[in-house]
PDB file of C-alpha atoms and ligand atoms in Angstrom:
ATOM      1  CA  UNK A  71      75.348 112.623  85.745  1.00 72.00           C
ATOM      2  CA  UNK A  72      74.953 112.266  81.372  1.00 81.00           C
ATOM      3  CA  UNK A  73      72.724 110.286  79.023  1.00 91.00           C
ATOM      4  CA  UNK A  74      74.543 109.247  76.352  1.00 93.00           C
ATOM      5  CA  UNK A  75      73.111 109.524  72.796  1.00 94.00           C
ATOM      6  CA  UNK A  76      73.833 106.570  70.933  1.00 93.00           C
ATOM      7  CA  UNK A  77      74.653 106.521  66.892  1.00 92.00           C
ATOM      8  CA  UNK A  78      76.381 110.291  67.409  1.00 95.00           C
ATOM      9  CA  UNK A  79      80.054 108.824  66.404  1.00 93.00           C
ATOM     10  CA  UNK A  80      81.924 111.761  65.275  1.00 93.00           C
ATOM     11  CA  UNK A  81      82.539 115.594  66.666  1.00 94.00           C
ATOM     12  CA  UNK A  82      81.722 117.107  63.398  1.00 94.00           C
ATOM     13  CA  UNK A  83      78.202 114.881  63.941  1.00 96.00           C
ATOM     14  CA  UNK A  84      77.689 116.366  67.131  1.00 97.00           C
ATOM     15  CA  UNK A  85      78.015 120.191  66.170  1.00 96.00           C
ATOM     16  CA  UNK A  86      75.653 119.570  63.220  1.00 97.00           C
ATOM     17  CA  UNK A  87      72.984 117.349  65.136  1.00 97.00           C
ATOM     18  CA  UNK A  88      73.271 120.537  67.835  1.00 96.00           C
ATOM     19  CA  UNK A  89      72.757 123.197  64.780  1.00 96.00           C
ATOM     20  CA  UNK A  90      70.220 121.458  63.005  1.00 97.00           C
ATOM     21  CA  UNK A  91      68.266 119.222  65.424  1.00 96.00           C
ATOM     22  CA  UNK A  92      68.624 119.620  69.041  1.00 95.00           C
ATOM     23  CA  UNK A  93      65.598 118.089  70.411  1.00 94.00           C
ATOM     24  CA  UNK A  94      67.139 114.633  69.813  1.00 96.00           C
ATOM     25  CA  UNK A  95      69.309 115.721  73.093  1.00 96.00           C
ATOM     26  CA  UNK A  96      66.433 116.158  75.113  1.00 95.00           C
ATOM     27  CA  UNK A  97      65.660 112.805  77.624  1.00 93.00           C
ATOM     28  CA  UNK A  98      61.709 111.973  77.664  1.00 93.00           C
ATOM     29  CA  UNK A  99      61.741 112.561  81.593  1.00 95.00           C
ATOM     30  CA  UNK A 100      64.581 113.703  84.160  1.00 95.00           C
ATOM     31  CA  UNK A 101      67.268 110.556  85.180  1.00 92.00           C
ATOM     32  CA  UNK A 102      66.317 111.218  89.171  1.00 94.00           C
ATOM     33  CA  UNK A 103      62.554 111.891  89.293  1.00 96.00           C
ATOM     34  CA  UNK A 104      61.099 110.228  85.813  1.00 94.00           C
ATOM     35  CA  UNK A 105      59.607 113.850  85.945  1.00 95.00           C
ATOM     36  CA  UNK A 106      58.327 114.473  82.291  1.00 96.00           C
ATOM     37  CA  UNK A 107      59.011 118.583  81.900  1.00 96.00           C
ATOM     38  CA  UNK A 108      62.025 119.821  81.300  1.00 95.00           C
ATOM     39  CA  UNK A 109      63.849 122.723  80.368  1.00 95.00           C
ATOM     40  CA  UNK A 110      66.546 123.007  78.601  1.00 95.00           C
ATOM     41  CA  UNK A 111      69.789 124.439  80.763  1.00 96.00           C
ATOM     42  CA  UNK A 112      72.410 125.616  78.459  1.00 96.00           C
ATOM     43  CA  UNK A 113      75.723 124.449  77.806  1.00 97.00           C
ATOM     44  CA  UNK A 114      79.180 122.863  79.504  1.00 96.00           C
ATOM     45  CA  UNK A 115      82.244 122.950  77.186  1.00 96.00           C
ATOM     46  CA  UNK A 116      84.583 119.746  76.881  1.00 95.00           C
ATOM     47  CA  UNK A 117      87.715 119.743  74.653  1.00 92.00           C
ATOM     48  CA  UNK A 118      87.710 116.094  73.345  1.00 90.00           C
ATOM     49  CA  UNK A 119      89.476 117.164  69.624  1.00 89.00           C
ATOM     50  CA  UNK A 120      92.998 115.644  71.007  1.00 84.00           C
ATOM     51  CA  UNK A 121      94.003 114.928  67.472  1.00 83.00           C
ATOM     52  CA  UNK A 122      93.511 118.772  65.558  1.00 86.00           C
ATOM     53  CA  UNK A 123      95.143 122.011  67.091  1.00 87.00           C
ATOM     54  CA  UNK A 124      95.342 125.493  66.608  1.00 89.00           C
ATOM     55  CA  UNK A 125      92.587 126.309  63.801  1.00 89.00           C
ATOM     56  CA  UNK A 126      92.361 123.232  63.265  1.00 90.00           C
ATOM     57  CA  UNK A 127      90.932 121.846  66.489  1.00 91.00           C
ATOM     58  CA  UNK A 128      87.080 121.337  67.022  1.00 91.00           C
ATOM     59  CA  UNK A 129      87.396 122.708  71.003  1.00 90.00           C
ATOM     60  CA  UNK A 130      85.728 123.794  72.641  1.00 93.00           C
ATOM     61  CA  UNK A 131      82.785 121.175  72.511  1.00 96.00           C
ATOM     62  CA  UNK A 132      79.149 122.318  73.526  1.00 97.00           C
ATOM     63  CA  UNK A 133      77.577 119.529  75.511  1.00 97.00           C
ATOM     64  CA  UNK A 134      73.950 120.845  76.611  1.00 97.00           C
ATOM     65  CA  UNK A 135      72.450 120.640  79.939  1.00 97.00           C
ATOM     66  CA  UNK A 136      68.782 120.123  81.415  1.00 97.00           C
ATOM     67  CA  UNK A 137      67.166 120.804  84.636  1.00 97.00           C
ATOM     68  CA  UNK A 138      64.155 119.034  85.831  1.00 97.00           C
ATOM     69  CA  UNK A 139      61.231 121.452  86.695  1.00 97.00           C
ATOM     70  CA  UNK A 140      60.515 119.322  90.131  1.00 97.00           C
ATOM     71  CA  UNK A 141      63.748 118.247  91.209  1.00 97.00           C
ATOM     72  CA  UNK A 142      65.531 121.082  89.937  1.00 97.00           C
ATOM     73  CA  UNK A 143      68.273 118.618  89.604  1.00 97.00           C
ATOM     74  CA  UNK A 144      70.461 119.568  86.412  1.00 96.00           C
ATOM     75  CA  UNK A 145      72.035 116.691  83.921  1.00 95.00           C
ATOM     76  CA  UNK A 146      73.311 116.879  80.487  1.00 95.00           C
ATOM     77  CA  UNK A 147      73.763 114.223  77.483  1.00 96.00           C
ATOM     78  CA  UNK A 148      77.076 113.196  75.976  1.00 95.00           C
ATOM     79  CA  UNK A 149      77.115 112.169  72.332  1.00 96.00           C
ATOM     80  CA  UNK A 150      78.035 108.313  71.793  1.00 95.00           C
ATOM     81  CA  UNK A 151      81.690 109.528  70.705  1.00 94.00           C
ATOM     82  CA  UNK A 152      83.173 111.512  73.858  1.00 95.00           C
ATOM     83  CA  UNK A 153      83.812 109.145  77.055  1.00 92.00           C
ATOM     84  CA  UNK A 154      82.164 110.662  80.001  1.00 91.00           C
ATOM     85  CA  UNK A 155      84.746 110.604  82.591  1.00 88.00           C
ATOM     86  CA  UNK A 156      88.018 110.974  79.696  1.00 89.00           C
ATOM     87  CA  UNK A 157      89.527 113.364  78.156  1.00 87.00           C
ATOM     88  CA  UNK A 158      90.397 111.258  75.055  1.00 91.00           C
ATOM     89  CA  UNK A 159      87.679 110.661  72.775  1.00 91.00           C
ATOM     90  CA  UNK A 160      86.516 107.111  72.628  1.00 94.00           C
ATOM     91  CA  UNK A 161      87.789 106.671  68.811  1.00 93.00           C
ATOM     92  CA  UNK A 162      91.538 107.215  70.202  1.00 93.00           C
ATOM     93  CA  UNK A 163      91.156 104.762  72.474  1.00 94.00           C
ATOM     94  CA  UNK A 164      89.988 102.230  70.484  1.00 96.00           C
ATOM     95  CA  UNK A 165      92.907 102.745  68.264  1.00 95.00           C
ATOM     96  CA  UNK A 166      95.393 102.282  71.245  1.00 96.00           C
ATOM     97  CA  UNK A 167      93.554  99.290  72.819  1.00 96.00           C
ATOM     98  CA  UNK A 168      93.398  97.543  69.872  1.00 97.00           C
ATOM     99  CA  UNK A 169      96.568  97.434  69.424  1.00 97.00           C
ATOM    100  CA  UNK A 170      97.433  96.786  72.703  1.00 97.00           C
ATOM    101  CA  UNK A 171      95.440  93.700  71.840  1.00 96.00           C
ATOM    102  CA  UNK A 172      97.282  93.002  68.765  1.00 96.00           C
ATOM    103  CA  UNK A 173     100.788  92.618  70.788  1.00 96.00           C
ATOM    104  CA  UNK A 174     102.050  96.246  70.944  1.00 97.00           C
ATOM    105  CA  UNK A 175     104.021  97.311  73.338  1.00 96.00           C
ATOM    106  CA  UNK A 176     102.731 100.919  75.688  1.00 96.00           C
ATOM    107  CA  UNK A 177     106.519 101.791  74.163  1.00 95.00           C
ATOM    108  CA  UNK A 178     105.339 101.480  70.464  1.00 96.00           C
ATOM    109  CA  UNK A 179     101.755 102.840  70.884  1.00 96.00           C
ATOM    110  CA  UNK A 180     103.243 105.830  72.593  1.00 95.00           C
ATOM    111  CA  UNK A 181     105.341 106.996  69.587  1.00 93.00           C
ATOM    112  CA  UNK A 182     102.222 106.884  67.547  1.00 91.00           C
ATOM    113  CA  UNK A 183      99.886 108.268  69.504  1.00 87.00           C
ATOM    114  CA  UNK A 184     100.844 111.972  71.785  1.00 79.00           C
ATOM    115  CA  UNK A 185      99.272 109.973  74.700  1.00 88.00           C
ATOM    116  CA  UNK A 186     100.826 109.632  77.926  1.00 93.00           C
ATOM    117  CA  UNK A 187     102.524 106.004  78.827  1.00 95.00           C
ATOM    118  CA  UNK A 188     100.915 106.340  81.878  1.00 96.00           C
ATOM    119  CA  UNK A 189      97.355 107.045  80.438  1.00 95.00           C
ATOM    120  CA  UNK A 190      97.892 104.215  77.982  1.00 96.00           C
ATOM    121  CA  UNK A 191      98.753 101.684  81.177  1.00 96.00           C
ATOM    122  CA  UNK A 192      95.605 102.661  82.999  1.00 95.00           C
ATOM    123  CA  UNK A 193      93.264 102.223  79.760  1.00 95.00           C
ATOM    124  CA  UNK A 194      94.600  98.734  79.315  1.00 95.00           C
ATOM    125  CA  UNK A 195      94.635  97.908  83.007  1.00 96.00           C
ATOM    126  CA  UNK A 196      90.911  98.898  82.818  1.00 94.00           C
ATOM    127  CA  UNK A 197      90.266  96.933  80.043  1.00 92.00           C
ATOM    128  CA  UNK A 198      92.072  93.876  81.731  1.00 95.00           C
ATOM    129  CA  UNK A 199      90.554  94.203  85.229  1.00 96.00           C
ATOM    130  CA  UNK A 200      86.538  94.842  83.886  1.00 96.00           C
ATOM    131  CA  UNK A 201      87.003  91.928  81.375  1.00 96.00           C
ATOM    132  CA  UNK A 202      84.416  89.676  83.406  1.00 96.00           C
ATOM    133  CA  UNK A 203      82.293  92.717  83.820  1.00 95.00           C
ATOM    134  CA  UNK A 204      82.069  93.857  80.489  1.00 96.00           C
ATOM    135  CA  UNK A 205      82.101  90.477  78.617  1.00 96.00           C
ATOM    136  CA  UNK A 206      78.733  89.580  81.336  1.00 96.00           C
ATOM    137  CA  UNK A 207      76.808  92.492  79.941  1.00 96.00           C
ATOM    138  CA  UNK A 208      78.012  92.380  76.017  1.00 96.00           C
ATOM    139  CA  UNK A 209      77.546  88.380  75.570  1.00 96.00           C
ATOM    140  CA  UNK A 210      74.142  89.481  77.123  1.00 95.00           C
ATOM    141  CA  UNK A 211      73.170  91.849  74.887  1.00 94.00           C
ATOM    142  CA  UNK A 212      74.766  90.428  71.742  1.00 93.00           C
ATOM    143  CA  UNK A 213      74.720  86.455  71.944  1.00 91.00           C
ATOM    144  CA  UNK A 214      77.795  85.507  69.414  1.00 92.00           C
ATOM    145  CA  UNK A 215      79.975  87.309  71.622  1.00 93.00           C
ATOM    146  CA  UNK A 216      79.693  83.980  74.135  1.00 91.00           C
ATOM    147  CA  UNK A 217      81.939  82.366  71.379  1.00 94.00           C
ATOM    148  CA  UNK A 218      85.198  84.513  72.657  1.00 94.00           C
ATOM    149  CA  UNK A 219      86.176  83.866  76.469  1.00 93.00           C
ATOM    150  CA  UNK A 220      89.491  85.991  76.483  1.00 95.00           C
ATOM    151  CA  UNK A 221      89.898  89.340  76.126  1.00 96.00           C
ATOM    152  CA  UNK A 222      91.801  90.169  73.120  1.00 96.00           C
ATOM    153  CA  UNK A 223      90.379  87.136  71.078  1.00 96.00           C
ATOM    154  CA  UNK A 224      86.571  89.063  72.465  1.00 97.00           C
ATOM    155  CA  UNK A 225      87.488  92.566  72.059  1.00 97.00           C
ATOM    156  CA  UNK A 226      89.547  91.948  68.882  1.00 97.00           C
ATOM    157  CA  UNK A 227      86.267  90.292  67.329  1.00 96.00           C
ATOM    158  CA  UNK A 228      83.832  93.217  68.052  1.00 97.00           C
ATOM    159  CA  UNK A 229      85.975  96.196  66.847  1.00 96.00           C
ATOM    160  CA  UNK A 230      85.712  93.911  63.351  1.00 95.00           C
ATOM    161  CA  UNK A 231      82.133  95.230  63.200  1.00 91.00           C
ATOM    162  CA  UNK A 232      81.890  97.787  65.898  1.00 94.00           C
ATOM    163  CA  UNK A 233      82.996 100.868  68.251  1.00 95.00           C
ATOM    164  CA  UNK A 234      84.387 101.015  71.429  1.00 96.00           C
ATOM    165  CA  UNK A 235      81.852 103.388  71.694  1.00 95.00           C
ATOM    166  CA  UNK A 236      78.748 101.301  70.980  1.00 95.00           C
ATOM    167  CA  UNK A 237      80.067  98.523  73.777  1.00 96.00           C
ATOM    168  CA  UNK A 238      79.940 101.627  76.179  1.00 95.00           C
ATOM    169  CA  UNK A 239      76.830 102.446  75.883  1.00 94.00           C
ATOM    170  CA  UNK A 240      75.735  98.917  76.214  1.00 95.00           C
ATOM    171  CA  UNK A 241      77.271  98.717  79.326  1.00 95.00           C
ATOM    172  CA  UNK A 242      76.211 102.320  80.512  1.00 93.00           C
ATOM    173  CA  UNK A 243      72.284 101.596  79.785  1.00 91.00           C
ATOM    174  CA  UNK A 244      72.787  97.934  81.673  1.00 92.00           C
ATOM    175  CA  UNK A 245      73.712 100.559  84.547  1.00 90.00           C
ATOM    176  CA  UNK A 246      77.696  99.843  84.969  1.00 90.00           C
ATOM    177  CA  UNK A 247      79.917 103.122  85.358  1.00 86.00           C
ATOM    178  CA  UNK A 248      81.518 104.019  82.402  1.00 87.00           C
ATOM    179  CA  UNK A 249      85.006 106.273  82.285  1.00 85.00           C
TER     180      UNK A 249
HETATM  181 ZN1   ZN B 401      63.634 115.486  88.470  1.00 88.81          ZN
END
């Protein structure tokens, strides 16, 4: 199970933030027990950087873990900009849903972007089958989004001002699973 640290929207912002300030990773109490001491647990590696290889790639990621002192229970917290249960970074696909939105074709996406056809499908079919879900809990949270009742018309008007990212984090703090 992660926390998710919101406003960290870029790899390179992670590895500084985890050089330079750390504590800002650290939860106020453990996510099972509301225990309040905690100790910090090391790392798990993640290789989000699909875009750079070779030299050039970020990978591996350090993502760093906690363990509760009661429970003993062990979780760790995600910056805002990798997707907790992806492998693609949330910024790629952003890019690929939105133009999904904007009439592309998985054909045409897939010759810009090295994703799979098959991993394109399922992020759109997500998007398509958690519309109700997700609009419930954005309109919520942000009112002018009740203007926009279908899905690209919605989702096209809140990457004009913000991430993919920042609508997942909405929806992970209102308690929904995110991928
Ligand atoms: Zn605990």
């Amino acid at each position: 199970m992660s926390l998710i640290l919101s406003e960290i929207v870029t790899l390179r912002q992670h590895l500084n933030t985890l050089e330079h300030n750390p504590e800002v990773y650290c939860p106020n109490a453990c996510i099972y027990c509301q225990e309040i001491n905690i100790w910090r647990y090391g790392y798990y590696y993640r290789k989000p950087d699909r875009l750079n290889h070779g030299d050039e790639s970020q990978n591996d990621i350090p993502i760093p873990r906690f363990q509760c002192v009661t429970c003993r229970r062990t979780f760790s917290t995600l910056p805002e900009c990798i997707a907790p249960r992806r492998w693609y970074p949330w910024v790629i696909q952003q890019a690929c849903i939105w133009l999904s939105l904007s009439g592309w074709s998985i054909q045409q996406i897939h010759r810009l972007f090295p994703t799979a056809r098959s991993t394109l499908s399922r992020w759109i079919c997500w998007f398509n089958e958690k519309f109700t879900q997700h609009q419930q809990v954005l309109c919520s949270r942000i009112p002018c989004m009740g203007y926009y009742s279908k899905l690209a018309p919605f989702w096209l008007y809140f990457f004009d001002s913000k991430p993919l990212s920042y609508a997942m984090i909405l929806l992970h703090r209102s308690g929904l699973i995110v991928p």
